[in-house]
Coordinates of C-alpha atoms in Angstrom, one line a residue:
M1 CA -6.9 42.6 -45.6
P2 CA -9.2 40.2 -47.5
T3 CA -9.2 36.5 -46.5
P4 CA -7.3 34.5 -49.2
P5 CA -9.3 31.8 -51.1
P6 CA -8.8 28.2 -50.2
L7 CA -5.4 26.8 -51.2
S8 CA -6.8 23.5 -52.7
P9 CA -8.7 24.5 -55.8
H10 CA -11.5 22.3 -57.0
P11 CA -10.6 20.3 -60.1
E12 CA -14.0 21.1 -61.8
T13 CA -13.7 24.8 -61.3
T14 CA -10.0 25.2 -62.0
R15 CA -9.9 26.1 -65.7
R16 CA -6.6 28.1 -66.1
I17 CA -3.2 27.5 -64.4
V18 CA -0.1 29.6 -64.9
L19 CA 3.3 28.3 -63.8
L20 CA 6.4 30.5 -63.4
W21 CA 9.8 28.9 -63.8
I22 CA 12.6 31.2 -65.2
G23 CA 15.1 28.4 -65.3
R24 CA 17.2 26.3 -67.7
L25 CA 17.1 22.7 -68.9
G26 CA 17.8 20.9 -65.6
D27 CA 15.6 23.3 -63.6
L28 CA 12.7 22.4 -65.9
L29 CA 13.3 18.7 -66.0
V30 CA 13.0 18.3 -62.2
T31 CA 9.6 19.9 -62.3
T32 CA 8.0 17.5 -64.8
P33 CA 6.7 15.0 -62.1
L34 CA 4.9 17.9 -60.5
L35 CA 3.5 19.1 -63.8
G36 CA 2.3 15.6 -64.5
A37 CA 0.6 15.5 -61.1
L38 CA -1.1 18.8 -61.8
R39 CA -2.4 17.6 -65.1
A40 CA -3.9 14.5 -63.4
R41 CA -5.4 16.6 -60.6
F42 CA -6.8 19.3 -62.9
P43 CA -7.6 17.5 -66.2
Q44 CA -9.9 20.2 -67.5
A45 CA -7.5 23.1 -66.8
R46 CA -5.4 24.8 -69.5
I47 CA -1.9 25.0 -68.2
A48 CA 0.5 27.7 -69.3
L49 CA 4.3 27.6 -68.4
V50 CA 6.2 30.9 -68.3
V51 CA 9.9 30.4 -69.0
G52 CA 13.0 32.4 -69.9
S53 CA 14.3 32.4 -73.4
K54 CA 17.0 29.8 -72.4
G55 CA 14.4 27.4 -71.2
R56 CA 12.1 27.6 -74.2
E57 CA 13.4 24.5 -76.1
A58 CA 13.3 22.4 -72.9
A59 CA 9.7 23.6 -72.2
E60 CA 8.6 22.4 -75.6
L61 CA 9.5 18.8 -74.6
I62 CA 7.1 18.8 -71.7
Q63 CA 3.8 17.1 -72.5
S64 CA 1.9 18.3 -69.4
V65 CA 1.6 21.9 -70.5
D66 CA -0.7 23.5 -73.2
D67 CA 0.9 26.9 -73.7
I68 CA 4.5 28.2 -73.3
W69 CA 4.9 31.9 -72.7
T70 CA 8.4 33.2 -73.0
L71 CA 10.1 36.0 -71.2
G72 CA 12.4 37.5 -73.8
A73 CA 15.7 39.3 -73.5
A74 CA 15.8 42.7 -71.8
C75 CA 15.6 44.5 -75.1
D76 CA 12.8 42.4 -76.6
L77 CA 9.9 44.7 -75.9
M78 CA 7.5 42.8 -78.1
A79 CA 8.0 39.6 -76.2
H80 CA 7.5 41.5 -72.9
G81 CA 4.3 42.9 -74.3
R82 CA 2.9 39.5 -75.3
L83 CA 3.7 38.0 -71.9
L84 CA 2.2 40.9 -70.0
R85 CA -1.0 40.6 -72.1
N86 CA -1.2 36.9 -71.4
L87 CA -0.8 37.4 -67.7
R88 CA -3.2 40.3 -67.4
V89 CA -6.0 39.9 -70.0
E90 CA -7.6 36.6 -68.7
P91 CA -7.3 35.9 -64.9
A92 CA -6.0 32.5 -63.9
D93 CA -7.6 30.3 -61.2
L94 CA -4.2 29.3 -59.9
L95 CA -0.7 30.7 -60.4
I96 CA 2.3 28.8 -59.1
D97 CA 5.8 30.1 -58.7
L98 CA 8.0 27.0 -59.0
N99 CA 11.2 28.7 -57.8
S100 CA 12.1 27.4 -54.4
A101 CA 14.7 30.2 -54.0
Y102 CA 13.8 33.9 -54.3
S103 CA 13.6 35.1 -57.9
K104 CA 13.1 38.8 -58.4
T105 CA 11.7 38.2 -61.9
S106 CA 9.2 35.6 -60.8
A107 CA 8.0 37.7 -57.9
F108 CA 7.5 40.7 -60.3
L109 CA 5.5 38.5 -62.8
A110 CA 3.4 37.1 -59.9
R111 CA 2.5 40.6 -58.8
L112 CA 1.6 41.6 -62.3
A113 CA -0.5 38.5 -63.1
R114 CA -4.2 38.3 -62.4
A115 CA -4.9 35.1 -60.5
R116 CA -7.3 34.1 -57.7
V117 CA -4.7 31.9 -55.9
K118 CA -0.9 32.6 -56.1
L119 CA 1.3 29.9 -54.5
A120 CA 5.0 30.0 -53.8
F121 CA 7.6 28.7 -51.4
D122 CA 8.4 31.1 -48.6
T123 CA 11.7 32.7 -49.4
G124 CA 11.4 35.5 -46.9
R125 CA 11.1 38.0 -49.8
G126 CA 8.4 38.9 -52.3
I127 CA 5.7 38.0 -49.8
R128 CA 3.2 40.5 -51.2
A129 CA 3.3 38.9 -54.6
H130 CA 1.5 35.7 -53.5
T131 CA -1.7 34.8 -51.6
H132 CA -0.3 31.5 -50.2
L133 CA 3.2 30.4 -49.1
L134 CA 4.6 27.0 -48.4
P135 CA 7.2 26.5 -45.7
A136 CA 10.7 27.4 -47.0
A137 CA 12.7 24.7 -48.7
G138 CA 15.4 23.2 -46.5
E139 CA 19.0 23.6 -47.6
R140 CA 19.4 19.9 -47.9
E141 CA 15.8 19.1 -49.0
P142 CA 15.9 17.4 -52.4
M143 CA 14.1 19.1 -55.2
A144 CA 11.9 16.1 -55.6
E145 CA 10.6 16.4 -52.1
R146 CA 10.1 20.2 -52.4
Y147 CA 7.8 19.6 -55.4
A148 CA 6.1 16.6 -53.7
R149 CA 5.1 19.0 -50.8
M150 CA 3.8 21.5 -53.3
A151 CA 1.7 18.8 -55.0
R152 CA 0.3 17.6 -51.7
A153 CA -0.7 21.2 -50.8
L154 CA -2.8 21.3 -54.0
G155 CA -4.4 18.0 -53.4
A156 CA -2.2 16.3 -56.1
E157 CA 0.1 13.3 -55.8
I158 CA 3.4 12.6 -57.5
K159 CA 3.4 8.9 -58.0
D160 CA 6.7 8.7 -59.9
S161 CA 9.5 11.3 -59.3
T162 CA 11.3 10.4 -62.5
P163 CA 11.6 13.4 -64.8
R164 CA 9.9 12.8 -68.2
V165 CA 10.0 14.7 -71.4
N166 CA 8.8 14.0 -75.0
I167 CA 12.0 13.5 -77.0
R168 CA 11.5 14.4 -80.6
G169 CA 12.2 11.8 -83.3
Q170 CA 14.9 13.9 -85.0
D171 CA 16.7 14.4 -81.7
L172 CA 16.6 10.6 -81.0
E173 CA 18.2 9.9 -84.3
L174 CA 20.9 12.5 -83.8
A175 CA 21.7 10.9 -80.4
R176 CA 21.8 7.4 -81.9
D177 CA 24.1 8.6 -84.7
L178 CA 26.4 10.2 -82.1
L179 CA 26.5 7.0 -80.0
R180 CA 27.1 4.9 -83.1
R181 CA 30.1 7.0 -84.0
L182 CA 31.5 7.1 -80.5
A183 CA 31.1 3.3 -80.0
A184 CA 32.4 2.4 -83.5
P185 CA 34.9 -0.5 -83.4
A186 CA 38.4 0.8 -82.7
R187 CA 41.6 -0.6 -81.3
N188 CA 43.6 0.4 -78.3
P189 CA 47.4 0.4 -78.2
V190 CA 47.6 -3.3 -77.5
G191 CA 45.1 -4.2 -80.3
T192 CA 42.0 -5.1 -78.2
A193 CA 38.7 -4.4 -79.9
R194 CA 36.4 -1.9 -78.3
A195 CA 33.3 -2.9 -80.0
R196 CA 31.8 -4.6 -77.0
E197 CA 32.8 -2.0 -74.4
R198 CA 30.2 -0.9 -71.9
W199 CA 30.0 2.7 -71.0
L200 CA 30.0 4.4 -67.6
A201 CA 29.0 8.1 -68.0
I202 CA 29.6 10.9 -65.4
H203 CA 27.9 14.2 -65.6
P204 CA 29.7 16.7 -63.3
G205 CA 26.9 19.2 -63.3
N206 CA 27.1 23.0 -63.6
F207 CA 30.8 23.9 -63.1
K208 CA 29.8 27.6 -62.9
K209 CA 28.1 27.1 -59.5
F210 CA 31.1 26.7 -57.2
D211 CA 29.1 26.8 -54.0
N212 CA 27.0 23.7 -54.7
R213 CA 29.0 21.3 -56.6
W214 CA 31.9 18.9 -55.9
P215 CA 35.4 20.2 -56.4
E216 CA 37.5 18.8 -59.2
A217 CA 39.5 16.6 -56.8
N218 CA 36.5 14.7 -55.8
F219 CA 35.6 13.9 -59.4
I220 CA 39.2 12.7 -60.0
E221 CA 39.1 10.4 -57.0
L222 CA 35.7 9.0 -58.1
T223 CA 37.0 8.3 -61.6
D224 CA 40.1 6.6 -60.2
R225 CA 38.0 4.4 -57.9
L226 CA 35.6 3.5 -60.7
A227 CA 38.4 2.7 -63.0
A228 CA 40.0 0.4 -60.4
A229 CA 36.7 -1.3 -59.7
T230 CA 35.9 -1.9 -63.3
D231 CA 39.3 -3.3 -64.0
S232 CA 39.0 -5.8 -61.1
A233 CA 35.6 -6.9 -62.3
R234 CA 36.5 -7.4 -65.9
E235 CA 35.2 -10.6 -67.3
P236 CA 37.4 -12.9 -69.4
G237 CA 37.1 -12.1 -73.1
F238 CA 35.2 -8.8 -72.4
P239 CA 37.1 -5.5 -73.0
G240 CA 35.5 -4.0 -70.0
W241 CA 34.1 -0.5 -69.2
R242 CA 34.8 2.8 -70.8
I243 CA 34.5 5.9 -68.5
V244 CA 33.3 9.0 -70.2
Y245 CA 32.4 12.5 -69.0
L246 CA 29.3 14.4 -70.3
A247 CA 29.5 18.1 -70.7
G248 CA 27.7 21.0 -72.3

């Protein structure tokens, strides 16, 4: 078996990087600090991000990538052909599977792709698809730390773990319009103006994933405690806080 090339590619000789992440909005957002670190480490490289069709719009908001290659629906043979051509025609210097859990799709694409170095987390499966494996992600290891480890393995450094995307102007205006309408002056049953209310927003996460989210009872208790705390801290002449839930 041939000896794999060094894991830390040299910035001056790394011209093409391919990233695999068949995820959705939240999955992509948490990788943006790593993508920014890769851009800083390999400024001359052209970075391509392979995403699923549901992650395409989110991927377009990430400034650190040059190309977005989309894995289409199962019946979209043209999209599959374009992606296969991109992965096979010109070899990459570095391919990175960003999935910290096993993904059959990513492992398959990694095996198909032509790349000198193929890096992934050790999931115990799909080993032959990669040339280098990082230690498996711990069950309680935050995603930020997982990607910080990956960055360090490549000689990069994540200086700020805050997710960052380039929000388009029309999207900002839509958000401002929505907030203006939601925060428009209204009156509660006792006639107190809401115009100066402060908002406390709760996002409960993905309610389809029952194994890794809080149960409903915990959110109810959290909301009750926050409501009691905000009521006790209400300032004279200030209407107080308004607790809202965010949902897809």
